[in-house]
Coordinates of C-alpha atoms in Angstrom, one line a residue:
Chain A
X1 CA 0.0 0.0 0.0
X2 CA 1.0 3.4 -0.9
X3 CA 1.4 6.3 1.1
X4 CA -1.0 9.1 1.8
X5 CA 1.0 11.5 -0.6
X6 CA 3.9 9.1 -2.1
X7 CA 5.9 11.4 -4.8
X8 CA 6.8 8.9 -6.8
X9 CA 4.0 8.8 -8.3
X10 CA 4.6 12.2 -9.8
X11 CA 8.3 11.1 -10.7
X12 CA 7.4 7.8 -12.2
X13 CA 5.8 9.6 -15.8
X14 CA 8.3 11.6 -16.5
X15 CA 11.2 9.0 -17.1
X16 CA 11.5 6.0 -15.8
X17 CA 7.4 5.2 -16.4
X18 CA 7.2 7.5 -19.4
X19 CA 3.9 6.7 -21.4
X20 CA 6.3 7.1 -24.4
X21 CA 9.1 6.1 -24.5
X22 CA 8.6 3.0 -22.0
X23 CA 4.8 2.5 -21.6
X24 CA 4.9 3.2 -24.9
X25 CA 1.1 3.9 -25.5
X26 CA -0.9 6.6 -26.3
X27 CA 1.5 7.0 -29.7
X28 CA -1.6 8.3 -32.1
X29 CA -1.6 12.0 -31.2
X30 CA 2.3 11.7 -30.9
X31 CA 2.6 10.6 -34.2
X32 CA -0.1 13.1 -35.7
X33 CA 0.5 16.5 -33.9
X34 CA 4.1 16.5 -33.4
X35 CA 5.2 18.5 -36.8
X36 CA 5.0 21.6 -34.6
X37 CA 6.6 22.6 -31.4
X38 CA 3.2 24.9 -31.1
X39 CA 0.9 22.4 -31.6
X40 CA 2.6 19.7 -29.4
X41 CA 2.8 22.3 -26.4
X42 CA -1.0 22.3 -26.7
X43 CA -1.6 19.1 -26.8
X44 CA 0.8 18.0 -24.4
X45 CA -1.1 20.8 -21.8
X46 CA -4.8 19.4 -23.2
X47 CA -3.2 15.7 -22.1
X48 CA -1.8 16.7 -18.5
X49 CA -5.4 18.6 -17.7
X50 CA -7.2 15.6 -18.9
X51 CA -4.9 12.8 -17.2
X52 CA -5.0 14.5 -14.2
X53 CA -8.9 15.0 -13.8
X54 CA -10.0 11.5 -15.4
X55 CA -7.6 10.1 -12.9
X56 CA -8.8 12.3 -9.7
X57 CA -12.7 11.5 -11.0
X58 CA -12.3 7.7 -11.6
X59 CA -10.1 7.8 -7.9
X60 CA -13.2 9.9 -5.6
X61 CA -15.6 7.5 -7.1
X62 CA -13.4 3.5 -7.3
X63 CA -15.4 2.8 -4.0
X64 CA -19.0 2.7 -5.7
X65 CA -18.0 1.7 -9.2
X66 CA -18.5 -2.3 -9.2
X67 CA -16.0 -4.0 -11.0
X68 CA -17.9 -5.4 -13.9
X69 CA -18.9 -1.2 -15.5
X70 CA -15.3 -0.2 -14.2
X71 CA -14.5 0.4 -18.2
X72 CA -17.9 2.2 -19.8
X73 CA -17.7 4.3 -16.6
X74 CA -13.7 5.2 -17.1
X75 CA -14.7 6.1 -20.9
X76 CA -17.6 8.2 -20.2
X77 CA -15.3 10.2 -17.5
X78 CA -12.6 10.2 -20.2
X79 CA -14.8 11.3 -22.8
X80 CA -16.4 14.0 -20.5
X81 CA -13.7 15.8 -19.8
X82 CA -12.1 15.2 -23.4
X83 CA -15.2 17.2 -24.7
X84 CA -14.2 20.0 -21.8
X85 CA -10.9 20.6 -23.1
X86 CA -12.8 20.5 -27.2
X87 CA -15.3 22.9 -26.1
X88 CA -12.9 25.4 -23.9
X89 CA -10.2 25.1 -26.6
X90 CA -13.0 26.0 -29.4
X91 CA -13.7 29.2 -27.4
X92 CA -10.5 30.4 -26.2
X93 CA -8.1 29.0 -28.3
X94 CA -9.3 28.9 -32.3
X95 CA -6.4 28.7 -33.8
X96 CA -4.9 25.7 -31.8
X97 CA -8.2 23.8 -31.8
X98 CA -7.6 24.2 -35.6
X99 CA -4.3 22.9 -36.1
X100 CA -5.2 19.6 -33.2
X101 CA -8.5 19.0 -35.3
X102 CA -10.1 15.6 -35.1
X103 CA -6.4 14.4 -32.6
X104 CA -8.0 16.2 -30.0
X105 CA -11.7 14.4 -29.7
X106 CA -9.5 11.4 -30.4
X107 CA -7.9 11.8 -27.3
X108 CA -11.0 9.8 -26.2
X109 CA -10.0 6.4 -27.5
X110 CA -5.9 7.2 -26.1
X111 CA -5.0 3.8 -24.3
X112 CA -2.7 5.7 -21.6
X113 CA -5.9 8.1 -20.2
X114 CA -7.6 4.6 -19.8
X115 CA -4.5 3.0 -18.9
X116 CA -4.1 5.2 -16.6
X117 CA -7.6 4.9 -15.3
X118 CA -7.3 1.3 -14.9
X119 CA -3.9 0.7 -13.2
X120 CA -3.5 3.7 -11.1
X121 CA -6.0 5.8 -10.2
X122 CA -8.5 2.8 -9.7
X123 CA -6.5 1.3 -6.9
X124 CA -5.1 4.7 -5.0
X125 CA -6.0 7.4 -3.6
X126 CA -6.7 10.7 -4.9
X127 CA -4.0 12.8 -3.9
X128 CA -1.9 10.0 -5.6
X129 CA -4.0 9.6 -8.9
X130 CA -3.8 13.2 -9.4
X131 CA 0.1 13.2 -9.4
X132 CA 0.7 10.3 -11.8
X133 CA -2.0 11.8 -13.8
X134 CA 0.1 15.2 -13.9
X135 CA 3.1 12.9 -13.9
X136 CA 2.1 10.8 -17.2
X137 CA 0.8 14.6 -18.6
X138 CA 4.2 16.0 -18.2
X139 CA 6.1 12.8 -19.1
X140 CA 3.8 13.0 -22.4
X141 CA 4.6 16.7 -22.8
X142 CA 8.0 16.4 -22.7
X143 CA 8.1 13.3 -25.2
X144 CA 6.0 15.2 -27.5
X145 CA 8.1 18.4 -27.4
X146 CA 11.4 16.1 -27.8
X147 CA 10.1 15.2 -31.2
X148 CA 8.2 18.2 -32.5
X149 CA 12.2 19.9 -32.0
X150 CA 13.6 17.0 -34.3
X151 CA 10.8 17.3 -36.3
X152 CA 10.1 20.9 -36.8
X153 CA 13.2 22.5 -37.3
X154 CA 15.1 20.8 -40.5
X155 CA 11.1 20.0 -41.4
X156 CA 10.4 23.9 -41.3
X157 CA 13.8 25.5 -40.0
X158 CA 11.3 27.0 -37.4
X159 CA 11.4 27.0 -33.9
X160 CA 8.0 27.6 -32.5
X161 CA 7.4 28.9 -35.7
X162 CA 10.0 31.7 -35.3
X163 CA 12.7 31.5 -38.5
X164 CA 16.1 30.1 -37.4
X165 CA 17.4 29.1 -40.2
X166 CA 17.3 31.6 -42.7
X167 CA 15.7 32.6 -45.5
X168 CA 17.5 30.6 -47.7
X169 CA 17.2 27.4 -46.1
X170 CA 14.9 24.5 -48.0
X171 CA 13.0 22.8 -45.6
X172 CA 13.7 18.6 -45.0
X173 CA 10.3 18.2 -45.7
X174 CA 10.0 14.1 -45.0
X175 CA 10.5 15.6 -41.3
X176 CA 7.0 17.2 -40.8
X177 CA 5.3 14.5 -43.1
X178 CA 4.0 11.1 -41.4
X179 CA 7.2 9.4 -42.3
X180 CA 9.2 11.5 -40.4
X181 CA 7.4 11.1 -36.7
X182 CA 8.0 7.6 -37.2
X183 CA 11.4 7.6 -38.5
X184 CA 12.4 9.7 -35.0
X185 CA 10.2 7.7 -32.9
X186 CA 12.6 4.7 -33.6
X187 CA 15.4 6.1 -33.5
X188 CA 14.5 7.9 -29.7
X189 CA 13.4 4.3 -29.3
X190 CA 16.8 3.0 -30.1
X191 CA 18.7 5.6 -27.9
X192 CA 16.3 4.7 -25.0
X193 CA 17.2 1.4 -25.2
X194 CA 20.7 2.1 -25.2
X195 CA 20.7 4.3 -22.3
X196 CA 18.7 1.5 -21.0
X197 CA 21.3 -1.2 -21.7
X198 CA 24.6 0.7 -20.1
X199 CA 22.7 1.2 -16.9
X200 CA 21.9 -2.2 -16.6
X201 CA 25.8 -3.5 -17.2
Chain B
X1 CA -23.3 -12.7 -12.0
X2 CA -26.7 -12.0 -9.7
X3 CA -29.5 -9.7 -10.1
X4 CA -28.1 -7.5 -7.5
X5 CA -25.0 -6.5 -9.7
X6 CA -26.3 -6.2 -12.4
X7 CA -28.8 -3.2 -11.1
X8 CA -25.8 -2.0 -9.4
X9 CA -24.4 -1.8 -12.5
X10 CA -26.8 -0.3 -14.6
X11 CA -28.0 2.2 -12.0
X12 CA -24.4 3.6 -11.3
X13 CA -23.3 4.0 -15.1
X14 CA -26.7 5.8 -15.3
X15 CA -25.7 7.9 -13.0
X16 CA -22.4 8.6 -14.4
X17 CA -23.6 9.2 -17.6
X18 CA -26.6 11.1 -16.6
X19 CA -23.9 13.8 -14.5
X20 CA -22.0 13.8 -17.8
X21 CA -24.3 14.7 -19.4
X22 CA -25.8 17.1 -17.5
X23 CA -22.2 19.1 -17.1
X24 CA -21.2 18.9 -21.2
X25 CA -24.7 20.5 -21.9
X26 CA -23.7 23.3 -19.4
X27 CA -20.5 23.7 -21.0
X28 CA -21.7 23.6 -24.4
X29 CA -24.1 26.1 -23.3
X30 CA -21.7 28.4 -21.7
X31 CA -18.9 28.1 -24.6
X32 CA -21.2 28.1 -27.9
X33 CA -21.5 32.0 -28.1
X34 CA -18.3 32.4 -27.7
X35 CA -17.2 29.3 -30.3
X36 CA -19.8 31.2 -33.2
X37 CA -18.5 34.4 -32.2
X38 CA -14.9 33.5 -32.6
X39 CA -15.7 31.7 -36.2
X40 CA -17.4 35.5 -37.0
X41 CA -14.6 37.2 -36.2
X42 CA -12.2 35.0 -38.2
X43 CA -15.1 34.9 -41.1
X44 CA -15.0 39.0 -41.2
X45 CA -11.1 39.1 -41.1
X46 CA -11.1 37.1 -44.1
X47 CA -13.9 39.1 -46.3
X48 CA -12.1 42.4 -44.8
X49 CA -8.7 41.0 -46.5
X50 CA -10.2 39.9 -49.7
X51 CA -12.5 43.2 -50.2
X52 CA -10.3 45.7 -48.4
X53 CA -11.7 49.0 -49.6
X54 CA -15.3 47.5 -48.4
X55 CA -17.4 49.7 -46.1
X56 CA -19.8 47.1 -44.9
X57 CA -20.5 43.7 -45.2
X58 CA -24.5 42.1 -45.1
X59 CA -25.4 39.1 -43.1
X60 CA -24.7 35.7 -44.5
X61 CA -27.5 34.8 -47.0
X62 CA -28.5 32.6 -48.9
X63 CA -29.4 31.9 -52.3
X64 CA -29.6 29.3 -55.3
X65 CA -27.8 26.5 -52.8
X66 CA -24.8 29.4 -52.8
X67 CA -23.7 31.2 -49.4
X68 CA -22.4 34.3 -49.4
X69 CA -22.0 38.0 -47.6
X70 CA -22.4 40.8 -49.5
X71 CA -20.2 43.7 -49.5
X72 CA -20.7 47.5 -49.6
X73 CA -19.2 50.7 -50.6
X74 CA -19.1 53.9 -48.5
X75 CA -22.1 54.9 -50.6
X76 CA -24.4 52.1 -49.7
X77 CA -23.8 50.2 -53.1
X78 CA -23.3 46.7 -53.2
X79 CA -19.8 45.9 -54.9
X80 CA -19.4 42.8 -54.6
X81 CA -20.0 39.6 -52.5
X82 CA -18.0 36.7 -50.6
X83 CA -18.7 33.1 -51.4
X84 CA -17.6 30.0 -49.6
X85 CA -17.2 27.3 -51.8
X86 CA -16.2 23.6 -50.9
X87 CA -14.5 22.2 -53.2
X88 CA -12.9 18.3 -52.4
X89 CA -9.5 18.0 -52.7
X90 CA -7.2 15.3 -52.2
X91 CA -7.7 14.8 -48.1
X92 CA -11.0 15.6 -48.1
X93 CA -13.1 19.4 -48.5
X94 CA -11.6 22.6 -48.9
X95 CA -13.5 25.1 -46.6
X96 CA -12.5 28.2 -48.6
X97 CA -14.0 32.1 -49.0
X98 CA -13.7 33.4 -52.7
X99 CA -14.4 37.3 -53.4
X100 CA -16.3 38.3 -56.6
X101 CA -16.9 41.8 -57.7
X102 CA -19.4 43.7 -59.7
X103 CA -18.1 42.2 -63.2
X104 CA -18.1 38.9 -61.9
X105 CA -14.2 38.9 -61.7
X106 CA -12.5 37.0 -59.0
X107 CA -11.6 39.6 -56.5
X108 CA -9.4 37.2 -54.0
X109 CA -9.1 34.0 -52.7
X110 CA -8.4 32.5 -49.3
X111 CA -8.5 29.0 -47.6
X112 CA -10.3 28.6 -44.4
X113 CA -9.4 25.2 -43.6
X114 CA -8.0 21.8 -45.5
X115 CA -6.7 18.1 -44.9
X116 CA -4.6 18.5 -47.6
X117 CA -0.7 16.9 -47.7
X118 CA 1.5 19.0 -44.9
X119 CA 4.2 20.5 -47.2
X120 CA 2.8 19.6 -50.2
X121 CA -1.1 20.6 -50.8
X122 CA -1.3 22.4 -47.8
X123 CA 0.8 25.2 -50.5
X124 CA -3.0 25.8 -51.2
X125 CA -3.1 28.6 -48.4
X126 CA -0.2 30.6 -49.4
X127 CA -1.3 34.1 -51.1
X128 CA 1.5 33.5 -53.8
X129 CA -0.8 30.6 -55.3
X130 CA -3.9 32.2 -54.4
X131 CA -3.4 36.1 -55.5
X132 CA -2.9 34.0 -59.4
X133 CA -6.5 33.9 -59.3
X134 CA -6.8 37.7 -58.7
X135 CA -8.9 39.9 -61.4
X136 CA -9.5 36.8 -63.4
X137 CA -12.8 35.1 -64.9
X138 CA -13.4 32.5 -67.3
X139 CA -11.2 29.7 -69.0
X140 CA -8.1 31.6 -67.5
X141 CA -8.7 30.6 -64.3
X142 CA -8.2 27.2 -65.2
X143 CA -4.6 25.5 -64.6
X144 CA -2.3 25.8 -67.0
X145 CA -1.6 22.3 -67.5
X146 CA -5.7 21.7 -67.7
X147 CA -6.8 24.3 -70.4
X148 CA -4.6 26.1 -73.3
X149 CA -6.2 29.4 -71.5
X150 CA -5.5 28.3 -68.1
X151 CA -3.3 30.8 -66.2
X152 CA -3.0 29.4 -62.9
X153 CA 0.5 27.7 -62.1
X154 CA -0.4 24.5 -60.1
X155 CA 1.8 23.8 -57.0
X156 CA 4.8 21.5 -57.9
X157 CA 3.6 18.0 -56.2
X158 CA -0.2 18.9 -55.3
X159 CA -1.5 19.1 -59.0
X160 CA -4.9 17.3 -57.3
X161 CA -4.9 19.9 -54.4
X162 CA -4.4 23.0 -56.7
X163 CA -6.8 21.5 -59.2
X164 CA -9.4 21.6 -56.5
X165 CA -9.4 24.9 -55.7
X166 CA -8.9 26.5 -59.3
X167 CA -11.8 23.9 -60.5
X168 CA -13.8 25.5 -57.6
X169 CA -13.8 28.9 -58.1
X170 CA -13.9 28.7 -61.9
X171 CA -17.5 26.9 -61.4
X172 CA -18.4 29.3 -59.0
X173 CA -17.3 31.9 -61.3
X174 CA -19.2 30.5 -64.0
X175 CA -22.3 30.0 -62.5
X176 CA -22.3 33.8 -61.5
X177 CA -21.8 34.5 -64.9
X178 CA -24.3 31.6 -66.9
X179 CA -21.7 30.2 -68.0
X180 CA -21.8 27.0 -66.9
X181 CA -22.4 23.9 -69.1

């Protein structure tokens, strides 16, 4: 049994648990959004708010949800406060919700928000769920953010859309097409695992 | 499984679901205003860029399965108007706003939103493609590749995605001026 506040919970996303690069789920909107620095930054933030209050939700209410609805019931909290962040982001934030699109209702079907649901914050308590959800959310962010770099700036010679490599530079275009997310994906993949490998020896 | 759980079941997903619902219709509530009012904004930007000297713009209307704003001088006469046209393209429709004036020339072009290739057809929304369609009407707003009086350059590797958009306006075009075959 865990502590009352245990902050290793919060620690665990952000490297050594990372929903990336070691869960390795939730790769859709990774793969999709990550062209931009931008656009990753917003959805890393849409992710974090949405980890962290599905997981404090599904934690205040694990008592009275029987076992056998556990999943319809994560969803629908999922979903509800999916549509929150869609709504909000419609209203405050056009241009973003633009660029996201269809990624960020999509965020409803993401196997690490139900993951999440289901192997943490059903089984702790909520002080607990709401750090790994914040946890996983930053861990997320800072994957995402990672590869929008490697991806955005020989795919647009932009960083955050400001020009840093001249005029005169022709973009690496593969970088911001499909190909290109997966193409750094592995290769952070393969680093990771090397990383991994001399800390074992 | 016994009786019990199963009305256990049912009774708390209703629940659930019913408190879902019942805070997503606030919210819907509280945000759509601001949501319509924020596509408004963006939607008068747009006819503002493509009819700059404009005075005043009408309400959206409607007419002959065609939406449109019409636009006005200081005088109070109408110069022109703003269509949005949908034309599909090669990821799917082309939300786009295309000015026509008085003599049924195409007074500016702009793209509102697109699936098209990043890199590639997503070229569509740069002005230097769009302004070729400025001042034009007719066969010359065909591409050049399409029509021996086509005039429109077609974006090196989105031939399907620059098709889409001259093919749309020129129809619009035409169909403004009876034209159309």
């Amino acid at each position: 049994m865990k502590q009352l506040i245990d902050f290793r919970s919060f620690y665990a996303g952000i490297w050594k648990e990372n929903p990336i690069f070691f869960i390795m789920l939730g790769l859709c909107p990774l793969l999709a959004v990550s062209a931009s620095l931008k656009d990753a930054l917003g959805m890393g933030a849409a992710f974090m708010f949405v980890l962290a209050g599905s997981n404090i939700t599904v934690s205040c209410i694990r008592r009275w949800v029987p076992s056998h609805i556990r999943i319809p019931v994560f969803i629908v909290v999922i979903a509800t406060f999916v549509t929150v962040v869609d709504y909000s982001m419609a209203a405050f934030l056009p241009p973003l919700h633009r660029n996201l699109g269809v990624y960020l209702p999509l965020m409803v079907v993401n196997c690490i928000l139900l993951g999440r649901a289901e192997a943490f914050a059903s089984k702790n308590n909520i002080i607990n769920s709401a750090l790994d959800g914040l946890g996983m959310g930053l861990g997320f962010t800072l994957a995402i953010l990672v590869i929008a770099a490697i991806r955005e700036i020989p795919g647009q010679g932009t960083v955050f859309g400001i020009n840093i490599l001249g005029k005169n530079y022709t973009p690496f275009l593969i970088m911001i097409m499909p190909p290109g997310a997966f193409l750094v994906i592995g290769f952070l993949m393969a680093l990771k695992n090397r990383i991994g490998r001399k800390n074992k020896c | 499984m016994n009786k019990k759980e199963i009305i256990t079941g049912i009774v708390v997903l209703l629940l659930v679901s019913l408190l879902s619902g019942y805070l997503l219709s606030w919210l819907y509530g509280a945000t759509r205003p601001r949501i319509d009012e924020q596509k408004k904004i963006e939607a008068a930007r747009i006819n503002r860029e493509i009819f700059p000297e404009a005075a005043s713009f009408s309400d959206v209307t409607s007419e002959d399965s065609m939406t449109f704003v019409k636009v006005f001088n200081a005088e109070g006469n109408a110069v022109g108007r703003v269509f949005d046209i949908f034309p599909a393209g090669y990821g799917g429709p082309i939300e786009a706003k295309v000015g026509i004036d008085k003599e049924l020339r195409v007074k500016g072009a702009r793209i509102l939103s697109h699936t098209e290739t990043p890199g590639l057809g997503s070229k569509i929304t740069g002005m230097g493609f769009l302004d070729q369609f400025k001042e034009k009407a007719g066969t010359s707003l065909y591409l050049k590749k399409d029509n021996p009086e086509g005039t429109v350059d077609a974006i090196t590797g989105a031939t399907i995605s620059s098709r889409a958009v001259a093919d749309g306006i020129r129809k619009l075009q035409e169909k403004l001026s009876g034209a159309e075959k």
